[in-house]
XYZ file of C-alpha atoms in Angstrom:
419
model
C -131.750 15.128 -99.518
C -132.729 13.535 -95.936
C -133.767 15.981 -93.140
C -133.832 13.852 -90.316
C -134.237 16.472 -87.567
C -136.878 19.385 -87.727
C -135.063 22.752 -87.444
C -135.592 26.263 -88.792
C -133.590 26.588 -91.306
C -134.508 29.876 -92.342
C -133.004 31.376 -89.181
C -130.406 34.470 -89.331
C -127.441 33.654 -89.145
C -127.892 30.054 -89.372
C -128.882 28.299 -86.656
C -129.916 31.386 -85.008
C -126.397 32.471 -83.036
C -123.676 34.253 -84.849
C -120.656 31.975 -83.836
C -117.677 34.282 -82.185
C -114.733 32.370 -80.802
C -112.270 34.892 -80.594
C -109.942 35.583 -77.432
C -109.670 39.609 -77.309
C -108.302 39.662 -73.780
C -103.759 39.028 -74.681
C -102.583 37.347 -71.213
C -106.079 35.046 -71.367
C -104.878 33.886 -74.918
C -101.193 33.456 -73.783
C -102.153 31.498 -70.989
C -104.133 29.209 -73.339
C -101.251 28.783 -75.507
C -98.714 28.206 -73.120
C -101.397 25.268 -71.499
C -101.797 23.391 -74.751
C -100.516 20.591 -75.545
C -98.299 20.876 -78.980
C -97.693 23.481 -81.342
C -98.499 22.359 -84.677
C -98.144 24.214 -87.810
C -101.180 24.574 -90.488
C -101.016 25.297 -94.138
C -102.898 28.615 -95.664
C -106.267 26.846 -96.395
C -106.443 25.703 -92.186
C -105.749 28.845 -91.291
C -108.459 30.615 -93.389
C -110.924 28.638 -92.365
C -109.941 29.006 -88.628
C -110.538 32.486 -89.078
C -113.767 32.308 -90.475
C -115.231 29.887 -88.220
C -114.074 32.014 -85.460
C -115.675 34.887 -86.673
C -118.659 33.654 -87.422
C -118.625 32.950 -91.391
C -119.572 29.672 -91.094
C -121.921 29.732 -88.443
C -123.416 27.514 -86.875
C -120.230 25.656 -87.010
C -117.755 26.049 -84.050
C -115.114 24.411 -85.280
C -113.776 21.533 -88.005
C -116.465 18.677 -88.391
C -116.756 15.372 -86.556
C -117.689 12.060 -88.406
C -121.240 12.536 -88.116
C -121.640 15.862 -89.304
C -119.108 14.616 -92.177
C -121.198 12.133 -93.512
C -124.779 13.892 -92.520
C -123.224 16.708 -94.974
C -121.577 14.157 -97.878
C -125.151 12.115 -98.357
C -127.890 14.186 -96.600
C -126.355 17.932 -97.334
C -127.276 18.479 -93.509
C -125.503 18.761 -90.421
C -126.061 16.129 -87.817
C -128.594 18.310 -86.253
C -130.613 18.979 -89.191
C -129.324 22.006 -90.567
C -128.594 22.402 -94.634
C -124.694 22.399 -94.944
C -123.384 21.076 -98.120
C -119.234 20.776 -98.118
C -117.284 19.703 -95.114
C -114.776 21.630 -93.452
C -112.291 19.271 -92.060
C -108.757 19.295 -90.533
C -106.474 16.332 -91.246
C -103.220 15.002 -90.297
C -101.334 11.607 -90.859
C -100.397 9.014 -88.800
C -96.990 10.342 -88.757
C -98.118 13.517 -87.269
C -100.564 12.310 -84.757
C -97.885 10.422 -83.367
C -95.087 12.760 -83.733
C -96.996 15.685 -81.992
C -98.947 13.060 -79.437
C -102.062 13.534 -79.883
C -105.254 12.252 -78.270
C -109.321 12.747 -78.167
C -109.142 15.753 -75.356
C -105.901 17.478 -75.939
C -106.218 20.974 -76.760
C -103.101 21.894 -79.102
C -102.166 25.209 -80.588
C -102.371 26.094 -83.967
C -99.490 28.216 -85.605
C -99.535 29.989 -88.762
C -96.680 31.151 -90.423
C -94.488 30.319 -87.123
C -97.231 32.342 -85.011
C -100.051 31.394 -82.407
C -103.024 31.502 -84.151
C -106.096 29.153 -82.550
C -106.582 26.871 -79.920
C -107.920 23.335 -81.505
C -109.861 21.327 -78.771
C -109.582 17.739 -80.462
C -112.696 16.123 -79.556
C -112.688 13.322 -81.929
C -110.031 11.776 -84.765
C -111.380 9.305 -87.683
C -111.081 8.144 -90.742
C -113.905 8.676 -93.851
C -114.034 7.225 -97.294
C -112.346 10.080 -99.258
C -113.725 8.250 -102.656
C -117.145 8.638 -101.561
C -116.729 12.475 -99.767
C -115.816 13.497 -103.076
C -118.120 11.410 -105.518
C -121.520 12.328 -103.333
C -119.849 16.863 -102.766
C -118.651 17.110 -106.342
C -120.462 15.116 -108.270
C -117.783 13.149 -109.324
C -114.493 11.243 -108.746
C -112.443 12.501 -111.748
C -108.808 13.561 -109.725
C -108.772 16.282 -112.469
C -111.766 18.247 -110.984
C -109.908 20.666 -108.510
C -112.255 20.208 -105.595
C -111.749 15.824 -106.023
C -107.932 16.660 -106.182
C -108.200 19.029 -102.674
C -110.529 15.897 -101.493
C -107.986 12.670 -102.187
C -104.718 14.882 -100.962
C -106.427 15.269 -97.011
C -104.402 13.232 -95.108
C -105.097 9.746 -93.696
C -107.186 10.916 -90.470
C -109.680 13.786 -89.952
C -109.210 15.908 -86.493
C -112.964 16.951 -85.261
C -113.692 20.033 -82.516
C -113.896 23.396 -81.568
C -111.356 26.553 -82.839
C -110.643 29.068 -80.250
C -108.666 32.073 -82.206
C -106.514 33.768 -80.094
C -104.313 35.440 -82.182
C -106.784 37.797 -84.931
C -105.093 38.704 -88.014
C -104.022 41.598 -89.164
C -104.870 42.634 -92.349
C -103.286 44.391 -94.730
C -103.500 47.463 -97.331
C -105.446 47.247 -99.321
C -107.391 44.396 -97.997
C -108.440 46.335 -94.412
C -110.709 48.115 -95.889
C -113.105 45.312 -97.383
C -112.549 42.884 -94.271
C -116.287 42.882 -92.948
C -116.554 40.190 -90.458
C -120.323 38.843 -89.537
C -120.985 41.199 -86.791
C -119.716 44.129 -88.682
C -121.122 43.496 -91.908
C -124.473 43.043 -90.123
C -123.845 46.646 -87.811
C -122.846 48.562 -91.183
C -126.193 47.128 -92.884
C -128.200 48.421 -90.129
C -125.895 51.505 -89.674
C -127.000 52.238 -93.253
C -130.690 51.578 -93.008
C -130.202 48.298 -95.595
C -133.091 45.756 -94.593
C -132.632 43.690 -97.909
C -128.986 43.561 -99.403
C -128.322 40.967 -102.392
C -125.117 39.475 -102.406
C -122.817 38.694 -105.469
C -120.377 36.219 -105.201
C -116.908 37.653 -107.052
C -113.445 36.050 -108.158
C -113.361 38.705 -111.114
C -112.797 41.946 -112.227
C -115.966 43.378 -113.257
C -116.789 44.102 -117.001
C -120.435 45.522 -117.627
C -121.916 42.061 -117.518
C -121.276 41.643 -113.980
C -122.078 45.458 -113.587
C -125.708 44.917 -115.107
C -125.964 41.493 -113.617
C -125.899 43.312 -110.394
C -127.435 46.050 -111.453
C -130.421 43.410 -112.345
C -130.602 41.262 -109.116
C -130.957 44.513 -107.416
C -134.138 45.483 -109.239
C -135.371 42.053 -109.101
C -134.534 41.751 -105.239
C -136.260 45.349 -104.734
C -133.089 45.376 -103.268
C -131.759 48.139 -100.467
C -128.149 47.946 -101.590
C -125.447 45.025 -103.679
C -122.975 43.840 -101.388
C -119.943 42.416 -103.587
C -118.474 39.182 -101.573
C -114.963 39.075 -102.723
C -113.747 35.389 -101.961
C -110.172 35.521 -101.323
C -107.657 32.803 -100.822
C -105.837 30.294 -103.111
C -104.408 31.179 -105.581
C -103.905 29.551 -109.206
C -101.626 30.619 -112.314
C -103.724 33.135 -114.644
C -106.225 34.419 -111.854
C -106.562 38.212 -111.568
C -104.414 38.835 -108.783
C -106.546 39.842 -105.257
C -105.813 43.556 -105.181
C -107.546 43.792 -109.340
C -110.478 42.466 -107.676
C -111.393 43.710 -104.702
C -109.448 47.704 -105.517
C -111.864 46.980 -109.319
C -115.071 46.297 -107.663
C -114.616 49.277 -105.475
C -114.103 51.258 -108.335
C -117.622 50.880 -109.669
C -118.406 52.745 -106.331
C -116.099 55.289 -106.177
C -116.350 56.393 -109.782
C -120.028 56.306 -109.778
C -121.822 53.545 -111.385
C -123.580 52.626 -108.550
C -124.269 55.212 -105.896
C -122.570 55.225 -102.617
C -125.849 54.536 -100.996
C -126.532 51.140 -102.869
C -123.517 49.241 -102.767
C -120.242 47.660 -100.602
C -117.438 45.685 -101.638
C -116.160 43.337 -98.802
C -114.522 40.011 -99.043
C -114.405 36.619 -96.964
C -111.500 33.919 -96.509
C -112.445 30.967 -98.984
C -110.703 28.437 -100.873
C -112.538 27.438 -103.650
C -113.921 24.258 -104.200
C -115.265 24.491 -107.217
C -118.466 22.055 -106.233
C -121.180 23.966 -108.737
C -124.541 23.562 -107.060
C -123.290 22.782 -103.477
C -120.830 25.438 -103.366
C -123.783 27.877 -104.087
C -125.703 26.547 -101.522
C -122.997 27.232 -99.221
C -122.438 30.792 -100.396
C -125.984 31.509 -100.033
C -125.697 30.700 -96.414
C -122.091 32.307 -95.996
C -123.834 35.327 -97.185
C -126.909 34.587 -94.780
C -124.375 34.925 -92.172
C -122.772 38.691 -93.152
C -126.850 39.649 -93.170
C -127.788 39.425 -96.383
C -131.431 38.613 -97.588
C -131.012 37.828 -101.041
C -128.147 35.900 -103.335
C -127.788 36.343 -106.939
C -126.811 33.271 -109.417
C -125.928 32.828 -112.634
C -124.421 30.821 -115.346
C -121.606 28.178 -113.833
C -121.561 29.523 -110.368
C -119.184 27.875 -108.712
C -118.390 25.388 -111.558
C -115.442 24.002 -113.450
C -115.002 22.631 -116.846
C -118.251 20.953 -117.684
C -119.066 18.519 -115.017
C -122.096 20.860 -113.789
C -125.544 21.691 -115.540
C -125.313 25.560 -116.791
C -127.930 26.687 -114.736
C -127.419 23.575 -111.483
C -127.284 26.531 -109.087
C -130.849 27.753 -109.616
C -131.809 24.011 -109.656
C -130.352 22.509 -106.738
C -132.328 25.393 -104.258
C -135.569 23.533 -105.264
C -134.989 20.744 -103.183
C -133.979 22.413 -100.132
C -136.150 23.934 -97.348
C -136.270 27.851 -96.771
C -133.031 28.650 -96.239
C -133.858 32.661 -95.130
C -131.910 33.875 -97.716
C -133.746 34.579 -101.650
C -132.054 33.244 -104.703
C -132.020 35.524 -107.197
C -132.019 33.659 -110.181
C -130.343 34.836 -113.406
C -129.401 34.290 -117.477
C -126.890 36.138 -118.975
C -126.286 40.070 -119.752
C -124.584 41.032 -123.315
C -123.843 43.166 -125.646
C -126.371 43.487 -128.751
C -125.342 45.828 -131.844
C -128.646 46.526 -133.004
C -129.889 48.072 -129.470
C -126.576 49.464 -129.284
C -125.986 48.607 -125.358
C -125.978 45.763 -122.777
C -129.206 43.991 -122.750
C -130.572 40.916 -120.506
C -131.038 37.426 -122.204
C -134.554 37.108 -121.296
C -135.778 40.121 -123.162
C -133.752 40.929 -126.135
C -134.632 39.856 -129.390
C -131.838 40.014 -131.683
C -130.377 36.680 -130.037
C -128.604 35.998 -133.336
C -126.583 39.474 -133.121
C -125.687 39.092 -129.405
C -121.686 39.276 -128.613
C -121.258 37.310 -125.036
C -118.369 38.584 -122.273
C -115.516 36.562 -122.759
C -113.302 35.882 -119.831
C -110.907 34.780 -122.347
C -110.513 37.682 -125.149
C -111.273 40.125 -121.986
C -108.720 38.799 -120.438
C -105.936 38.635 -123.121
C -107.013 42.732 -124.048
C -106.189 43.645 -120.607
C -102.980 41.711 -120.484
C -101.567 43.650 -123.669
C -102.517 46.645 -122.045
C -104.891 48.043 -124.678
C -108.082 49.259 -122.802
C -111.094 47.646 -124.021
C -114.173 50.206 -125.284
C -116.690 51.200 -122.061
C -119.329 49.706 -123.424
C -117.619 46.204 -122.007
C -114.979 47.024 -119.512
C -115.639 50.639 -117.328
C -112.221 53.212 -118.184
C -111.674 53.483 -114.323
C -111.936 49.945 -114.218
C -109.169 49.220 -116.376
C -106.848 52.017 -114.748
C -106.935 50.456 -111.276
C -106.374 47.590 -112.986
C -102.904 49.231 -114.182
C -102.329 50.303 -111.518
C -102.584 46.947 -109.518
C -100.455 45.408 -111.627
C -97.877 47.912 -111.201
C -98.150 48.372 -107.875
C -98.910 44.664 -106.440
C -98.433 41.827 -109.646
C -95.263 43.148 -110.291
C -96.075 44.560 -114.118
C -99.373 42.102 -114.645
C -103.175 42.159 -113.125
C -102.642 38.138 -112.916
C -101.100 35.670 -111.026
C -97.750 34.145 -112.050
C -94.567 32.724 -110.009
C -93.360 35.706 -108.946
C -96.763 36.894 -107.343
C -97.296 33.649 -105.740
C -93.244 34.062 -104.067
C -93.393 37.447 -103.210
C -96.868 38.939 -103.085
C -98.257 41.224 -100.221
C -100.027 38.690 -98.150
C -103.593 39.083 -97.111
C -103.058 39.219 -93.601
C -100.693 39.131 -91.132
C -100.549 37.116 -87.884
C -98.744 39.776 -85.223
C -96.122 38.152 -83.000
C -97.362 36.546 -79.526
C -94.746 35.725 -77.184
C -95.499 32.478 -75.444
């Protein structure tokens, strides 16, 4: 990686200003809708990431990228200006719809989600970029069967660059309001509580006692204040646990005890995964950087797919980056051994021939026949909200099928604005 600009990187939040674009004041926000220039729908993933730009998430970014920061990101892993950013976040449309909506460098044009005002997009530039090399240089790879390559070759023909302007917050809903912790308020609740280091873990899971002592261990390694548990919520694929299971789960270990109320938060952000192994961690850690956090635990696969990463790539690729202000908190894997009798941590225990690994898999098919696995691996109060989830949100399972995609209870919800 090429720095070609000096900056402090290890600023907090990155780039030293927490980004907030949102319009609180209702008749400023209806004039700006009624004053742009088309009204143009966006699809689930747009909208997310509108939100969390405006909110601060990504910061320093203020909006989608232009073709500079695009390709200082896809070959350098840095923004134009010199600070580390490793996947683009880019708007596109095609020909079809530039034309049919009219639009041109300068226009400001509204954003709708779900047939409501959302965000203001200022277009300051359009272009095109080589979608072939975006995806070989991010992921690692061009194979169209690596999720984050498939996301990369269906963008549309041109890229839309400038600032997002939300005007229209979300609400969200039960039982997601209680674990939406924007930047600003994830940052006054740290303080509120007296947390000066918090380690983050990066969640799309139900936690078993792995992840419960993998935690447990970043926040003895960290010397860590408190665990906050970063939920990433957004798309959705076939056989994931279903949103409520994870964040209502990861709660649990909170409210039933196994880790004080002192130590630990469960909050979530707006992401669609990419799946891009090393850079997507680098990207977390600086997401999390953002909601105040001063250390980020990795382990095995973070952010990987199939087998097109290194095991451990995550606690590589941090060794040829600057100080990014946020600790990695490197980790191997937590299992069960027979002959101590309890979960132990690969880099001590001894009876390596004897050690029974979590499996996703066989964890994953107990849970779905109902039977609740033995404490040791999977907490009882655990698997009861997981039950209850099920019953109450997947419609009879914890994961995601056809009928939860159709009919679940959405995230958020954009209130009407009359325009």
């Amino acid at each position: 990686m090429s720095q070609h600009v000096a900056v402090d990187n290890t600023l907090s939040p990155h780039g030293g200003k927490l980004v907030y674009r949102v319009v609180e004041d209702k008749e400023k926000a209806k004039e700006l809708a009624k004053n742009a220039k088309a009204r143009i729908p966006v699809r689930g993933q747009i909208a997310r990431e509108c939100i969390s730009i405006a909110y601060g998430f990504f910061s320093p970014l203020e909006g989608f990228m232009g073709a500079k920061d695009v390709d200082s990101v896809v070959h350098n892993m840095t923004l134009a200006n010199g600070y580390v950013w490793s996947i683009p976040i880019v708007f596109d449309m095609s020909e079809e719809e530039i034309e049919k909506y009219g639009i041109s460098k300068g226009d400001s044009v509204l954003f709708t989600y779900k047939e409501q005002p959302l965000a203001i997009f200022d277009v300051e530039e359009m272009f095109v970029y080589d979608k072939i090399a975006m995806a070989k240089h991010v992921y690692g790879t061009d194979d169209e069967k690596h999720p984050g390559v498939k996301r990369t070759y269906d963008y549309k023909a041109k890229f839309l660059g400038g600032k997002i302007t939300l005007i229209n917050p979300p609400v969200f809903n039960p039982p997601f309001d209680r674990f939406w912790f924007p930047p600003a308020e994830s940052r006054m609740q740290f303080m509120k509580n007296g947390w000066t280091k918090v380690v983050a873990h990066q969640t799309r899971n139900v936690p078993h006692t792995g992840h419960e002592w993998l935690m447990k261990g970043a926040w003895f390694a960290a010397n860590a204040d408190a665990v906050l548990v970063s939920c990433v919520v957004g798309e959705k694929r076939k056989g994931d646990y279903i949103d409520e299971c994870i964040v209502l789960g990861q709660a649990a270990l909170r409210e039933y005890g196994y880790f004080r109320e002192d130590v630990h938060m469960t909050s979530m952000i707006l992401w669609d995964m990419r799946y891009a192994g090393p850079r997507e961690a680098v990207f977390h850690a600086i997401v999390r950087k953002n909601l105040g956090c001063t250390h980020h635990m990795f382990g095995r696969d973070h952010a990987g797919v199939g087998d097109y990463y290194p095991t451990y790539g995550a606690h590589e690729i941090f060794k040829g980056l600057p100080d990014l202000g946020i600790k990695s908190v490197l980790t191997k894997e937590w299992y069960y051994c027979p002959v101590c009798a309890g979960i132990v941590y690969e880099g001590f225990d001894g009876h390596k021939k004897q050690k029974q690994k979590f499996s996703g898999t066989v964890i994953r098919s107990i849970i779905q026949q109902g039977v609740k696995p033995t404490r040791l691996i999977f907490r009882p109060e655990v698997f009861d909200t997981v039950m209850m989830c099920a019953d109450k949100y997947g419609f009879g399972s914890p994961f995601v099928n056809d009928n939860y995609l159709e009919n679940r209870n959405p995230v958020f919800t954009i209130p009407p604005m009359e325009v």
